[in-house]
Tab-separated table of C-alpha atoms in Angstrom:
chain	number	residue	atom	x	y	z
A	125	MET	CA	88.053	-10.621	4.609
A	126	TYR	CA	85.268	-9.160	6.792
A	127	LYS	CA	83.438	-7.483	3.925
A	128	PRO	CA	81.490	-10.597	2.774
A	129	LYS	CA	80.400	-11.230	6.336
A	130	ARG	CA	79.330	-7.589	6.763
A	131	PHE	CA	77.422	-7.806	3.446
A	132	LEU	CA	75.565	-10.931	4.549
A	133	ILE	CA	74.580	-9.275	7.836
A	134	THR	CA	73.269	-6.209	5.991
A	135	LEU	CA	71.308	-8.371	3.579
A	136	LEU	CA	69.799	-10.357	6.446
A	137	ILE	CA	68.694	-7.158	8.192
A	138	PHE	CA	67.146	-5.835	4.952
A	139	PHE	CA	65.047	-8.949	4.380
A	140	SER	CA	64.004	-8.985	8.027
A	141	LEU	CA	62.767	-5.409	7.778
A	142	PHE	CA	61.061	-6.115	4.474
A	143	SER	CA	59.216	-9.094	5.942
A	144	ILE	CA	58.033	-6.921	8.847
A	145	TYR	CA	56.867	-3.806	6.938
A	146	ALA	CA	55.884	-5.104	3.499
A	147	LYS	CA	52.100	-5.365	2.838
A	148	PRO	CA	51.005	-8.991	2.537
A	149	LEU	CA	49.163	-8.406	-0.725
A	150	ALA	CA	49.098	-12.092	-1.570
A	151	GLU	CA	47.283	-13.082	1.603
A	152	LYS	CA	43.535	-13.565	1.282
A	153	PRO	CA	41.670	-11.103	3.556
A	154	ASP	CA	39.485	-12.600	6.288
A	155	TRP	CA	36.373	-10.876	4.966
A	156	ILE	CA	36.354	-12.993	1.793
A	157	GLU	CA	35.525	-16.227	3.595
A	158	ASN	CA	34.345	-14.945	6.980
A	159	TRP	CA	32.392	-11.835	6.031
A	160	ARG	CA	29.184	-13.132	7.584
A	161	THR	CA	31.014	-13.353	10.908
A	162	ILE	CA	32.836	-10.026	10.567
A	163	TYR	CA	29.665	-8.264	9.330
A	164	PRO	CA	26.860	-10.202	11.107
A	165	ASP	CA	23.474	-10.243	9.387
A	166	SER	CA	21.742	-8.886	12.468
A	167	VAL	CA	23.689	-5.626	12.170
A	168	TYR	CA	24.666	-5.314	8.496
A	169	ILE	CA	23.406	-5.954	5.021
A	170	ALA	CA	26.549	-7.220	3.316
A	171	GLN	CA	27.217	-8.904	-0.016
A	172	LEU	CA	30.415	-10.139	-1.650
A	173	GLY	CA	31.104	-9.092	-5.236
A	174	LYS	CA	33.415	-10.890	-7.689
A	175	ALA	CA	34.779	-9.599	-10.997
A	176	THR	CA	37.055	-11.059	-13.650
A	177	GLY	CA	38.660	-9.588	-16.730
A	178	LYS	CA	40.796	-6.564	-17.391
A	179	ASN	CA	38.106	-4.130	-16.139
A	180	GLY	CA	37.440	-6.076	-12.969
A	181	ASN	CA	39.090	-3.535	-10.704
A	182	ALA	CA	36.947	-0.722	-12.088
A	183	GLU	CA	33.688	-2.721	-11.963
A	184	ILE	CA	34.005	-4.556	-8.657
A	185	LYS	CA	32.334	-1.918	-6.441
A	186	THR	CA	29.379	-1.605	-8.805
A	187	ILE	CA	29.027	-5.383	-8.844
A	188	ALA	CA	29.086	-5.491	-5.033
A	189	THR	CA	26.427	-2.761	-4.916
A	190	ASN	CA	24.264	-4.730	-7.331
A	191	MET	CA	24.578	-7.713	-5.015
A	192	ILE	CA	23.102	-5.582	-2.226
A	193	ALA	CA	20.214	-4.604	-4.514
A	194	GLN	CA	19.600	-8.231	-5.520
A	195	TYR	CA	19.556	-9.256	-1.866
A	196	ILE	CA	16.880	-6.660	-1.076
A	197	LYS	CA	14.847	-7.524	-4.178
A	198	THR	CA	14.849	-11.265	-3.435
A	199	ASN	CA	13.807	-10.797	0.170
A	200	VAL	CA	11.068	-8.276	-0.660
A	201	GLN	CA	9.626	-10.637	-3.259
A	202	SER	CA	9.565	-13.468	-0.745
A	203	GLN	CA	7.458	-11.374	1.637
A	204	LEU	CA	4.992	-10.022	-0.903
A	205	SER	CA	2.275	-12.126	-2.494
A	206	SER	CA	2.687	-13.832	-5.832
A	207	SER	CA	0.529	-11.146	-7.435
A	208	MET	CA	3.286	-8.616	-6.809
A	209	GLU	CA	6.101	-7.838	-9.212
A	210	THR	CA	9.194	-6.100	-7.819
A	211	LYS	CA	11.813	-4.414	-9.976
A	212	THR	CA	15.097	-3.225	-8.472
A	213	SER	CA	17.821	-1.219	-10.193
A	214	ILE	CA	20.891	0.851	-9.324
A	215	THR	CA	21.402	4.381	-10.618
A	216	SER	CA	24.774	5.883	-11.455
A	217	GLU	CA	24.492	7.941	-8.247
A	218	GLY	CA	24.330	4.767	-6.170
A	219	GLN	CA	20.586	4.793	-5.523
A	220	ILE	CA	18.491	1.665	-5.177
A	221	LYS	CA	15.200	2.141	-7.007
A	222	THR	CA	12.542	-0.478	-6.258
A	223	SER	CA	9.143	-0.505	-7.914
A	224	THR	CA	6.489	-2.972	-6.714
A	225	GLU	CA	3.332	-3.481	-8.743
A	226	ARG	CA	0.208	-5.575	-8.455
A	227	THR	CA	-0.418	-7.640	-11.552
A	228	ASN	CA	-4.207	-7.648	-11.227
A	229	SER	CA	-6.624	-5.113	-12.685
A	230	GLN	CA	-6.178	-2.625	-9.824
A	231	ASP	CA	-2.529	-1.750	-10.310
A	232	ILE	CA	-0.898	0.057	-7.414
A	233	THR	CA	2.749	1.064	-7.676
A	234	LEU	CA	4.998	2.095	-4.831
A	235	SER	CA	8.378	3.410	-5.912
A	236	VAL	CA	11.136	3.467	-3.344
A	237	ASP	CA	14.338	5.465	-3.680
A	238	ILE	CA	17.147	4.899	-1.213
A	239	ASN	CA	20.262	6.981	-1.582
A	240	LEU	CA	22.984	4.677	-0.286
A	241	THR	CA	25.150	7.379	1.228
A	242	SER	CA	25.992	5.012	4.078
A	243	LEU	CA	27.122	2.152	1.816
A	244	GLU	CA	30.745	1.157	2.514
A	245	PHE	CA	33.267	-1.128	0.808
A	246	THR	CA	36.303	-3.142	1.742
A	247	GLU	CA	39.509	-2.501	-0.187
A	248	PRO	CA	39.252	-4.558	-3.408
A	249	TRP	CA	41.538	-7.614	-3.410
A	250	TYR	CA	42.883	-9.455	-6.442
A	251	ASN	CA	43.490	-13.198	-6.472
A	252	LYS	CA	46.241	-13.730	-9.041
A	253	LYS	CA	45.685	-17.459	-9.246
A	254	GLU	CA	41.966	-17.107	-9.916
A	255	LYS	CA	42.387	-13.825	-11.833
A	256	THR	CA	39.426	-12.530	-9.842
A	257	TRP	CA	38.741	-9.298	-7.970
A	258	TYR	CA	36.843	-9.372	-4.666
A	259	CYS	CA	35.073	-6.557	-2.830
A	260	LEU	CA	32.546	-6.546	-0.004
A	261	ALA	CA	29.747	-3.967	0.064
A	262	TYR	CA	28.083	-3.434	3.420
A	263	VAL	CA	25.760	-1.026	5.183
A	264	GLU	CA	24.478	-0.816	8.724
A	265	ARG	CA	20.844	-1.870	8.874
A	266	LYS	CA	19.994	0.934	11.290
A	267	LYS	CA	21.386	3.623	8.958
A	268	ILE	CA	19.640	2.405	5.813
A	269	TRP	CA	16.389	1.818	7.747
A	270	GLU	CA	16.405	5.422	8.967
A	271	GLN	CA	16.930	6.592	5.378
A	272	TYR	CA	13.905	4.579	4.281
A	273	ARG	CA	11.686	5.416	7.240
A	274	PRO	CA	9.937	8.467	5.642
A	275	ASN	CA	8.404	6.135	3.025
A	276	ILE	CA	6.637	3.888	5.517
A	277	GLN	CA	5.755	6.848	7.747
A	278	ASN	CA	4.116	8.664	4.836
A	279	ALA	CA	2.042	5.607	3.903
A	280	ARG	CA	1.094	5.155	7.554
A	281	ASN	CA	0.036	8.805	8.017
A	282	LYS	CA	-2.239	8.820	4.952
A	283	LEU	CA	-3.981	5.651	6.066
A	284	PHE	CA	-4.420	6.738	9.662
A	285	SER	CA	-5.852	10.135	8.725
A	286	PHE	CA	-8.963	8.238	7.532
A	287	TYR	CA	-8.810	5.560	10.215
A	288	GLU	CA	-8.661	8.019	13.095
A	289	ALA	CA	-11.511	10.081	11.604
A	290	ALA	CA	-13.574	6.871	11.442
A	291	GLU	CA	-12.831	6.160	15.097
A	292	LYS	CA	-14.164	9.604	16.077
A	293	THR	CA	-17.394	9.253	14.066
A	294	SER	CA	-20.468	7.647	15.620
A	295	GLU	CA	-22.563	7.306	12.440
A	296	PRO	CA	-22.089	3.733	11.070
A	297	LEU	CA	-22.355	4.745	7.413
A	298	TYR	CA	-19.653	7.378	7.742
A	299	LYS	CA	-17.469	5.112	9.873
A	300	MET	CA	-17.757	2.414	7.218
A	301	LEU	CA	-16.816	4.808	4.408
A	302	LEU	CA	-13.853	6.261	6.289
A	303	TYR	CA	-12.588	2.787	7.134
A	304	THR	CA	-12.976	1.873	3.470
A	305	GLN	CA	-11.026	4.948	2.394
A	306	SER	CA	-8.265	4.099	4.873
A	307	LYS	CA	-8.117	0.625	3.351
A	308	ASP	CA	-7.246	2.194	-0.004
A	309	TYR	CA	-3.791	2.865	1.499
A	310	GLU	CA	-3.469	-0.532	3.168
A	311	GLU	CA	-1.574	-2.157	0.332
A	312	LYS	CA	0.903	0.715	0.038
A	313	PHE	CA	1.541	0.545	3.770
A	314	PHE	CA	2.221	-3.188	3.773
A	315	ILE	CA	4.514	-2.963	0.749
A	316	ALA	CA	6.485	-0.277	2.575
A	317	TYR	CA	6.311	-2.343	5.770
A	318	SER	CA	7.717	-5.395	3.976
A	319	PHE	CA	10.548	-3.339	2.498
A	320	ALA	CA	11.391	-1.771	5.862
A	321	ASN	CA	11.251	-5.201	7.477
A	322	ILE	CA	13.971	-6.417	5.110
A	323	LEU	CA	16.195	-3.521	6.087
A	324	SER	CA	15.670	-4.065	9.814
A	325	SER	CA	12.979	-6.351	11.179
A	326	SER	CA	13.640	-5.272	14.782
A	327	LEU	CA	13.235	-1.538	14.061
A	328	THR	CA	10.197	-2.099	11.833
A	329	LYS	CA	8.401	-4.196	14.436
A	330	GLU	CA	9.373	-1.832	17.234
A	331	ASN	CA	7.973	1.213	15.419
A	332	TYR	CA	5.176	-0.136	13.197
A	333	ALA	CA	4.037	-3.606	14.345
A	334	HIS	CA	1.203	-2.064	16.399
A	335	ASP	CA	0.080	-0.033	13.371
A	336	ALA	CA	0.181	-3.170	11.220
A	337	ASP	CA	-2.062	-5.014	13.699
A	338	ILE	CA	-4.571	-2.159	13.686
A	339	ILE	CA	-4.595	-1.944	9.892
A	340	SER	CA	-5.175	-5.684	9.619
A	341	SER	CA	-8.430	-5.224	11.542
A	342	VAL	CA	-9.926	-2.664	9.135
A	343	THR	CA	-11.797	-5.203	6.979
A	344	ALA	CA	-13.572	-6.583	10.031
A	345	LYS	CA	-14.475	-3.057	11.142
A	346	ILE	CA	-15.992	-2.279	7.734
A	347	THR	CA	-18.144	-5.420	7.926
A	348	GLU	CA	-19.177	-4.598	11.495
A	349	GLU	CA	-20.331	-1.082	10.587
A	350	LYS	CA	-22.105	-2.251	7.447
A	351	ASN	CA	-24.047	-4.801	9.517
A	352	LYS	CA	-25.133	-1.983	11.828
A	353	ALA	CA	-26.370	0.122	8.906
A	354	THR	CA	-29.812	-1.417	8.518
A	355	PHE	CA	-32.585	0.197	6.462
A	356	ALA	CA	-36.378	0.206	6.615
A	357	LEU	CA	-38.229	1.217	3.439
A	358	LYS	CA	-41.415	3.318	3.501
A	359	ILE	CA	-42.833	4.044	0.055
A	360	SER	CA	-46.047	5.815	-0.868
A	361	GLY	CA	-47.744	5.559	-4.257
A	362	ASP	CA	-46.190	2.151	-5.044
A	363	LYS	CA	-49.316	0.025	-5.482
A	364	LYS	CA	-47.567	-3.125	-6.697
A	365	ASN	CA	-44.354	-2.721	-4.681
A	366	ILE	CA	-42.272	-2.428	-7.849
A	367	VAL	CA	-40.211	0.497	-6.576
A	368	TYR	CA	-39.965	-1.152	-3.156
A	369	GLN	CA	-38.452	-4.292	-4.685
A	370	SER	CA	-36.056	-2.189	-6.763
A	371	LEU	CA	-34.838	-0.265	-3.714
A	372	LYS	CA	-34.585	-3.415	-1.607
A	373	GLU	CA	-32.544	-5.152	-4.301
A	374	THR	CA	-30.300	-2.106	-4.666
A	375	PHE	CA	-29.481	-1.990	-0.948
A	376	SER	CA	-29.048	-5.764	-0.755
A	377	ASN	CA	-26.624	-5.771	-3.678
A	378	GLU	CA	-24.487	-3.300	-1.724
A	379	GLY	CA	-24.409	-5.660	1.243
A	380	TYR	CA	-26.854	-3.742	3.433
A	381	VAL	CA	-29.639	-5.347	5.472
A	382	VAL	CA	-33.223	-4.241	4.812
A	383	LYS	CA	-35.556	-4.569	7.797
A	384	ILE	CA	-39.323	-4.918	7.714
A	385	GLN	CA	-40.080	-2.816	10.765
A	386	ASP	CA	-38.899	0.768	11.056
A	387	GLU	CA	-38.053	0.438	14.735
A	388	ASP	CA	-35.653	-2.430	13.955
A	389	ALA	CA	-33.610	-0.337	11.501
A	390	LEU	CA	-31.010	2.337	12.111
A	391	TYR	CA	-31.983	4.258	8.972
A	392	SER	CA	-35.383	4.999	7.486
A	393	VAL	CA	-35.821	5.353	3.733
A	394	TYR	CA	-38.825	7.494	2.803
A	395	ALA	CA	-39.865	7.418	-0.854
A	396	THR	CA	-42.760	9.253	-2.469
A	397	ILE	CA	-43.855	8.451	-6.014
A	398	HIS	CA	-45.622	11.109	-8.066
A	399	LEU	CA	-47.644	9.987	-11.077
A	400	ASP	CA	-49.453	13.168	-12.062
A	401	ASP	CA	-51.905	12.527	-14.864
A	402	MET	CA	-52.280	15.421	-17.303
A	403	PRO	CA	-54.869	14.212	-19.847
A	404	VAL	CA	-54.687	15.522	-23.378
A	405	GLN	CA	-58.042	14.772	-24.988
A	406	SER	CA	-58.331	10.963	-24.864
A	407	LEU	CA	-54.649	10.397	-23.920
A	408	HIS	CA	-53.346	9.896	-20.418
A	409	VAL	CA	-50.061	11.784	-20.012
A	410	ILE	CA	-48.106	10.940	-16.895
A	411	CYS	CA	-44.938	12.689	-15.756
A	412	PRO	CA	-43.368	10.263	-13.227
A	413	SER	CA	-41.069	11.454	-10.460
A	414	ILE	CA	-39.760	10.154	-7.158
A	415	GLU	CA	-38.328	11.728	-4.021
A	416	ILE	CA	-36.274	9.678	-1.562
A	417	THR	CA	-34.804	10.757	1.761
A	418	ILE	CA	-32.737	8.669	4.164
A	419	GLU	CA	-32.903	9.643	7.813
A	420	GLY	CA	-30.771	8.345	10.647
A	421	LYS	CA	-31.682	8.500	14.312
A	422	THR	CA	-29.842	11.799	14.709
A	423	VAL	CA	-28.845	12.913	11.218
A	424	SER	CA	-30.275	13.341	7.729
A	425	VAL	CA	-28.117	11.189	5.473
A	426	PHE	CA	-29.254	11.573	1.888
A	427	SER	CA	-31.873	12.958	-0.452
A	428	TYR	CA	-32.580	11.895	-4.027
A	429	ALA	CA	-35.030	13.194	-6.613
A	430	LYS	CA	-35.672	12.178	-10.208
A	431	GLN	CA	-38.199	13.260	-12.790
A	432	LEU	CA	-38.531	11.238	-15.985
A	433	GLN	CA	-39.924	11.984	-19.390
A	434	ASN	CA	-43.687	11.857	-19.938
A	435	PHE	CA	-45.476	8.587	-20.672
A	436	SER	CA	-48.731	8.655	-22.648
A	437	GLY	CA	-51.365	6.218	-23.807
A	438	LEU	CA	-55.066	5.469	-23.972
A	439	ASN	CA	-55.086	3.000	-21.075
A	440	GLU	CA	-54.372	4.711	-17.757
A	441	ASP	CA	-53.281	1.517	-15.942
A	442	ILE	CA	-50.810	0.618	-18.679
A	443	VAL	CA	-49.316	4.131	-18.689
A	444	HIS	CA	-49.038	4.013	-14.895
A	445	ALA	CA	-47.310	0.625	-15.026
A	446	LYS	CA	-44.776	1.865	-17.603
A	447	ALA	CA	-44.046	4.967	-15.561
A	448	VAL	CA	-43.503	3.029	-12.331
A	449	LYS	CA	-41.293	0.481	-14.101
A	450	ALA	CA	-39.211	3.329	-15.525
A	451	LEU	CA	-38.775	4.764	-12.020
A	452	ALA	CA	-37.668	1.363	-10.708
A	453	GLU	CA	-35.106	1.044	-13.508
A	454	GLU	CA	-33.823	4.568	-12.885
A	455	ILE	CA	-33.315	3.764	-9.206
A	456	GLN	CA	-31.165	0.771	-10.111
A	457	LYS	CA	-29.126	2.898	-12.531
A	458	SER	CA	-28.478	6.056	-10.539
A	459	PHE	CA	-29.669	5.849	-6.946
A	460	ILE	CA	-26.820	3.866	-5.394
A	461	ASN	CA	-24.145	5.816	-7.268
A	462	GLU	CA	-25.487	9.128	-5.977
A	463	PHE	CA	-25.946	7.631	-2.519
A	464	ASN	CA	-22.323	6.439	-2.349
A	465	GLU	CA	-21.031	9.714	-3.770
A	466	LYS	CA	-22.898	11.664	-1.100
A	467	LEU	CA	-21.639	9.350	1.640
A	468	ASN	CA	-18.076	9.801	0.463
A	469	GLN	CA	-18.499	13.564	0.445
A	470	ASN	CA	-19.979	13.578	3.945
A	471	SER	CA	-17.325	11.233	5.312
A	472	LEU	CA	-14.590	13.448	3.861
A	473	ASN	CA	-16.238	16.462	5.485
A	474	ASN	CA	-16.016	14.611	8.783
A	475	LEU	CA	-12.349	13.924	8.083
A	476	PHE	CA	-11.535	17.571	7.343
A	477	ASN	CA	-13.530	18.751	10.357
A	478	ASP	CA	-11.390	16.534	12.556
A	479	LEU	CA	-8.075	17.765	11.119
């Protein structure tokens, strides 16, 4: 008579224990709807992945990882100019690979590899009613920023090796060239800066905002030094000022200022034209050549010498005119290229001397 009662008591205890210790698999985890609160954006990069189908359980973590990659890609693109193209992909080892390219004629590519060793996941959850798997991928911003930091530091160091050498140099031409060479790395730095800023804006600004401000001033510094680099031209043997006009035009096309008076200029350009006439019977044979030196107040900057093929003719004035014109054309073809090449070489020597 007491057995049914004892059975009911046992059954009641069993269901009570089951309700206490059984895992509530059917309950939706808080992180599905409140993940932005549980994993705040100021501390984490977090993205929710969804997957349906029979392979959903196997694919859900990869999908969540891809959501992280898409988040980074979208935010990087929003910070870079419209002339940039960013491609982001995930490797089988869980690496984010981002390649950013300029679409203009001067293509510069910065590839970024981040090994997401610090990426974490929630336990995947399956919604039977929706037949959908859910999983949250998240990573601490500080951890992933530290993993990426060598990229921005490397870009910064290359740029500042030229910038700091320019700051130590007193000669305007060399300062200008070193600033220009530092600017060659400016774009790579700011791409890396933008990427790092997505990972953690607070850490990026704390460590590199001052560098970014300095780098932004480089263009103005180049212009300032170029305006200081003024030239006065002194040419002998140029009766009709043809070579003078050619040299003046060449410097002006490069953005330099040509002064009339030598004392007003920082650099003096000395040019000597040689038009040696070696008559052969009734012919005038002229072998034209020119020597140019550029002297600063304290340093010799550049020397240039060219000898052209012989010009001949019966009329001496006509032969002279052809020879001088040929020298003027040669100056426009080769002078500025050799001048810039020499400046680059000298500015690099200054850089290496300072290292």
